Tab-separated table of C-alpha atoms and ligand atoms in Angstrom:
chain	number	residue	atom	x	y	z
P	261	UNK	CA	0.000	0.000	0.000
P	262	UNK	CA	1.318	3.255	-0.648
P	263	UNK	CA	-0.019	6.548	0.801
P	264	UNK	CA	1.987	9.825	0.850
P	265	UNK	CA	1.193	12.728	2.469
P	266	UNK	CA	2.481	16.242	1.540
P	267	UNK	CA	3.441	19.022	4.352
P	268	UNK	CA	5.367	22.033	4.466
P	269	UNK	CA	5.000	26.091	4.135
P	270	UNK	CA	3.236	27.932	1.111
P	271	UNK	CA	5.156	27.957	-1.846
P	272	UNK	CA	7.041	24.792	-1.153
P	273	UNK	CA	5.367	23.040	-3.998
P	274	UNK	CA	2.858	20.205	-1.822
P	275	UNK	CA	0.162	20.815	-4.608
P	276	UNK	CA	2.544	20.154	-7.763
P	277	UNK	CA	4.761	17.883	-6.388
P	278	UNK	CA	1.762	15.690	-5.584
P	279	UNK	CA	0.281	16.082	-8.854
P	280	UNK	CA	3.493	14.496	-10.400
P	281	UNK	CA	3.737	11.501	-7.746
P	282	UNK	CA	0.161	10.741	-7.901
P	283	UNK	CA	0.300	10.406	-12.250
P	284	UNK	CA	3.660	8.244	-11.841
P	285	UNK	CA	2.207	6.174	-8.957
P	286	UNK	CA	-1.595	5.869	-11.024
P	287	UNK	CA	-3.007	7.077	-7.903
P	288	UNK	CA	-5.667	9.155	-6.870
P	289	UNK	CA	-4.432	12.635	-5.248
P	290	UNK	CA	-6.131	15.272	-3.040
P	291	UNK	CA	-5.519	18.302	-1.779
P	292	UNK	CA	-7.097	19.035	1.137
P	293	UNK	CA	-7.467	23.135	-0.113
P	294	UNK	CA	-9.409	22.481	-2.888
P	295	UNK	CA	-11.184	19.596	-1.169
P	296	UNK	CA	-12.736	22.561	1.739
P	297	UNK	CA	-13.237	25.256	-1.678
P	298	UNK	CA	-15.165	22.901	-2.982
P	299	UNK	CA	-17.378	21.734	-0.052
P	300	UNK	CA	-17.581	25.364	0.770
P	301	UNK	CA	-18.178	26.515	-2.477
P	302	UNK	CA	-15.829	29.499	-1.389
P	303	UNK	CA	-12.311	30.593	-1.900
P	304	UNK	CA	-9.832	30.220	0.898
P	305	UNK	CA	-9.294	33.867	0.859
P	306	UNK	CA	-13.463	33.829	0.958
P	307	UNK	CA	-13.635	31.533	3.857
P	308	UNK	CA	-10.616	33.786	6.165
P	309	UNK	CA	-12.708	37.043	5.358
P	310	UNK	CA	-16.153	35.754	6.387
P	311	UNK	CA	-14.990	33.464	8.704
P	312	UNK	CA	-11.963	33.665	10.187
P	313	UNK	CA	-9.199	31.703	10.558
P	314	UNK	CA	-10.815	29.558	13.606
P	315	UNK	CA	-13.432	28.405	10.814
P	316	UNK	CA	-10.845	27.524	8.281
P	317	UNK	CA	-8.784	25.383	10.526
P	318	UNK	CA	-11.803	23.551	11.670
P	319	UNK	CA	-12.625	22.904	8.548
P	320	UNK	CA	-9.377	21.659	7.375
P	321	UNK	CA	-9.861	19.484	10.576
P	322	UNK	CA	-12.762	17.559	9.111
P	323	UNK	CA	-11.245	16.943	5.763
P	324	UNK	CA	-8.664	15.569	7.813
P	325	UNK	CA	-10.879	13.394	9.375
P	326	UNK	CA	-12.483	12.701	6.597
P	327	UNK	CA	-9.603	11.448	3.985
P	328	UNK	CA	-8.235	9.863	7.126
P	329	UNK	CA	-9.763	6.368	6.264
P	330	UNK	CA	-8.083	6.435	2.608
P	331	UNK	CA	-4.888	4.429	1.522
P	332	UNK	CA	-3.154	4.446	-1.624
P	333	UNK	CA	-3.332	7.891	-2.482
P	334	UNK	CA	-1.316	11.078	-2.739
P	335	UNK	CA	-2.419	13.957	-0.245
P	336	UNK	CA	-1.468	17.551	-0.775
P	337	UNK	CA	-2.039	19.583	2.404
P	338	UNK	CA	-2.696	23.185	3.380
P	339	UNK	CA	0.449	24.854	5.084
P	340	UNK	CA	-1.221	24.949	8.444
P	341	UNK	CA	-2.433	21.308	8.845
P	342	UNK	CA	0.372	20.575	11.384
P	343	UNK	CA	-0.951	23.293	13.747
P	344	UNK	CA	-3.137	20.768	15.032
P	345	UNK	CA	-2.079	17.682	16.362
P	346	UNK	CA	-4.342	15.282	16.143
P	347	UNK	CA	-3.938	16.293	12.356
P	348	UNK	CA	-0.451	15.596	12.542
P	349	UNK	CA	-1.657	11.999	13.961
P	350	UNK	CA	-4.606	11.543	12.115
P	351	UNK	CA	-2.281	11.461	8.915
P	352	UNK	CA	1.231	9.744	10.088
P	353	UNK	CA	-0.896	6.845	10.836
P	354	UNK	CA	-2.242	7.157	7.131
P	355	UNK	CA	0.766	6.676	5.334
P	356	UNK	CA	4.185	8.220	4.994
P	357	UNK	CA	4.530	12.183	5.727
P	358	UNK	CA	6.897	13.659	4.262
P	359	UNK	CA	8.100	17.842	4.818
P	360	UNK	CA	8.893	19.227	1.758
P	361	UNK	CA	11.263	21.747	3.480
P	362	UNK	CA	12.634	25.096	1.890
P	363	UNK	CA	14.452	28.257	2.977
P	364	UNK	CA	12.359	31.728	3.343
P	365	UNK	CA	14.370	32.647	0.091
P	366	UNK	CA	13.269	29.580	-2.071
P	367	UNK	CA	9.434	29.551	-0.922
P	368	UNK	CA	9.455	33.669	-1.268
P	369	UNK	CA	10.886	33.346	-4.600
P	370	UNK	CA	8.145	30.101	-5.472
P	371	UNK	CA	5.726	32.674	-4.429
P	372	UNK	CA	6.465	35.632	-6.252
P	373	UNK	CA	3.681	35.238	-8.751
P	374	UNK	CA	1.193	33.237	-6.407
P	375	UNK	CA	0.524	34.969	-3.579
P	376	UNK	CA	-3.353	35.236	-3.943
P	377	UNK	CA	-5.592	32.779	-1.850
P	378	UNK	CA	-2.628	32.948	0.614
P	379	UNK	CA	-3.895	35.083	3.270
P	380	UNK	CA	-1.881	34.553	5.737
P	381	UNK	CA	0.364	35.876	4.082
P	382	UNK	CA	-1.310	39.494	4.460
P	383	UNK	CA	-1.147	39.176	8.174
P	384	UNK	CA	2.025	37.224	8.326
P	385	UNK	CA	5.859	37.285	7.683
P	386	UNK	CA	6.943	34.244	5.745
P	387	UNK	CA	9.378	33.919	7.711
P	388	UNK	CA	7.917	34.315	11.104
P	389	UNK	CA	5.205	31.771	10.311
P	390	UNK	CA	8.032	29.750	9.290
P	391	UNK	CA	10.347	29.673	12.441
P	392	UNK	CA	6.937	29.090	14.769
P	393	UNK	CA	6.205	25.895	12.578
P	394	UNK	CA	9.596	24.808	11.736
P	395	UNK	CA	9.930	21.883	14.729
P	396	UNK	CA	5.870	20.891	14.343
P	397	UNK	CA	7.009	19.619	10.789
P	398	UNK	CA	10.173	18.211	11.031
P	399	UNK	CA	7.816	16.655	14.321
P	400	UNK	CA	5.332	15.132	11.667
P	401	UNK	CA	7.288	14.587	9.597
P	402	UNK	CA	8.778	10.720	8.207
P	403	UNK	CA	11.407	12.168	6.220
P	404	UNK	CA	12.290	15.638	4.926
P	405	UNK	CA	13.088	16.969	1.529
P	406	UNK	CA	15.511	19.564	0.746
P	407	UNK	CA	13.541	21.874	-2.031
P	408	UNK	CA	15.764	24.708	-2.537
P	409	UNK	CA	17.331	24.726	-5.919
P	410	UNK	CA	15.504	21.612	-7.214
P	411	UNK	CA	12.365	21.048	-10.085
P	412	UNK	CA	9.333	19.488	-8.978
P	413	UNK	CA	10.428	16.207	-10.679
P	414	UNK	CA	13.700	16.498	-8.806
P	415	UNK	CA	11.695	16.335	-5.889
P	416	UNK	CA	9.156	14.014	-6.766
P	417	UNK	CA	11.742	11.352	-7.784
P	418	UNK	CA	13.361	12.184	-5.052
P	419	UNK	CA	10.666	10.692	-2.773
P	420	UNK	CA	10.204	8.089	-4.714
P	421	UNK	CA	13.557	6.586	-4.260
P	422	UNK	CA	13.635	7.094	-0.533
P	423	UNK	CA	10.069	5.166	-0.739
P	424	UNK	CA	11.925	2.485	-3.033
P	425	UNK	CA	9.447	3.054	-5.826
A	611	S3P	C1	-2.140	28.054	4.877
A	611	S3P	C2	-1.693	27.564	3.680
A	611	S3P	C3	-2.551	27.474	2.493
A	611	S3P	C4	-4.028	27.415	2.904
A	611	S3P	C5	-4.375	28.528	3.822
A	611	S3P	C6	-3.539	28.507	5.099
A	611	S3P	C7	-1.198	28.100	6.021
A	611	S3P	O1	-2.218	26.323	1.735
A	611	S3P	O2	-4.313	26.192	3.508
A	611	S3P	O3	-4.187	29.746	3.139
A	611	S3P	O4	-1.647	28.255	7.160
A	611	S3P	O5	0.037	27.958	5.784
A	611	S3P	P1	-0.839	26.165	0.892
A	611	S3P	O6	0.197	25.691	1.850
A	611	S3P	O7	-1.165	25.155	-0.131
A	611	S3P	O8	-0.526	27.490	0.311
């Protein structure tokens, strides 16, 4: 069985890189984002501006709970799933969790053009949001990769090789 999950900060690529391992694996991959847009039938910029953060998380908390059951698929997560815990438990005991880890320079420069439907990031420093999560995902973490420098097939056949696939 093979189920890999997808953590890290904005910009670190969680959403393409899963893309790319889900078509070479022929698996099914979701991202738990677009998963709550959908449900919600509202941006995540929508959903922080009529609801609040407190709202958002709690709904990232169900998907959580939700796609929690599922094996053999690729899940792409929102930046902030490790804030909660039983998140962070709820999906190492789904499969393998890996941190796709990146300097402030690397994810600032991946989100140069993207920075829409980030709102955090209008309330936030990259970097401070950064240094509070740093330990909760190298904590939920099965294995980290290094993105800085490297494509999103780089990485993706990266994991793959550590997974010995
Ligand atoms: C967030 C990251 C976003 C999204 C929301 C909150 C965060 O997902 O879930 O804006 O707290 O880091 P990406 O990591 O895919 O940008």
């Amino acid at each position: 069985m093979t189920t890999i999950i997808l953590i890290g900060m904005m910009g670190s690529g969680k959403t393409s890189v899963g893309h790319v391992l889900a078509h070479r694996l022929h698996l099914k991959h979701i991202d738990t984002d677009h998963i709550i847009e959908e449900t919600q039938g509202q941006s995540i910029t929508r959903i922080f501006e009529s609801h609040g953060e407190s709202k958002f998380r709690e709904l990232e908390g169900n998907v959580v709970d939700k796609i929690s059951k599922l094996s053999n698929v690729v899940v792409s997560t929102g930046g902030g799933i490790i804030l909660n815990p039983i998140n962070t438990m709820r999906l190492r005991e789904m499969g393998t969790v890996v941190y796709l880890k990146g300097s402030v320079v690397q994810l600032k420069e991946n989100l140069k053009e993207v920075t829409e439907n980030r709102p955090l990031l209008k309330i936030h420093e990259l970097a401070v949001i950064l240094k509070v999560r740093s330990a909760l995902y190298e904590h939920a973490a099965h294995f980290c990769i290094d993105i800085d420098g490297r494509s999103i097939e780089e990485i993706a056949s990266e994991i793959l090789k550590i997974q010995g696939l």
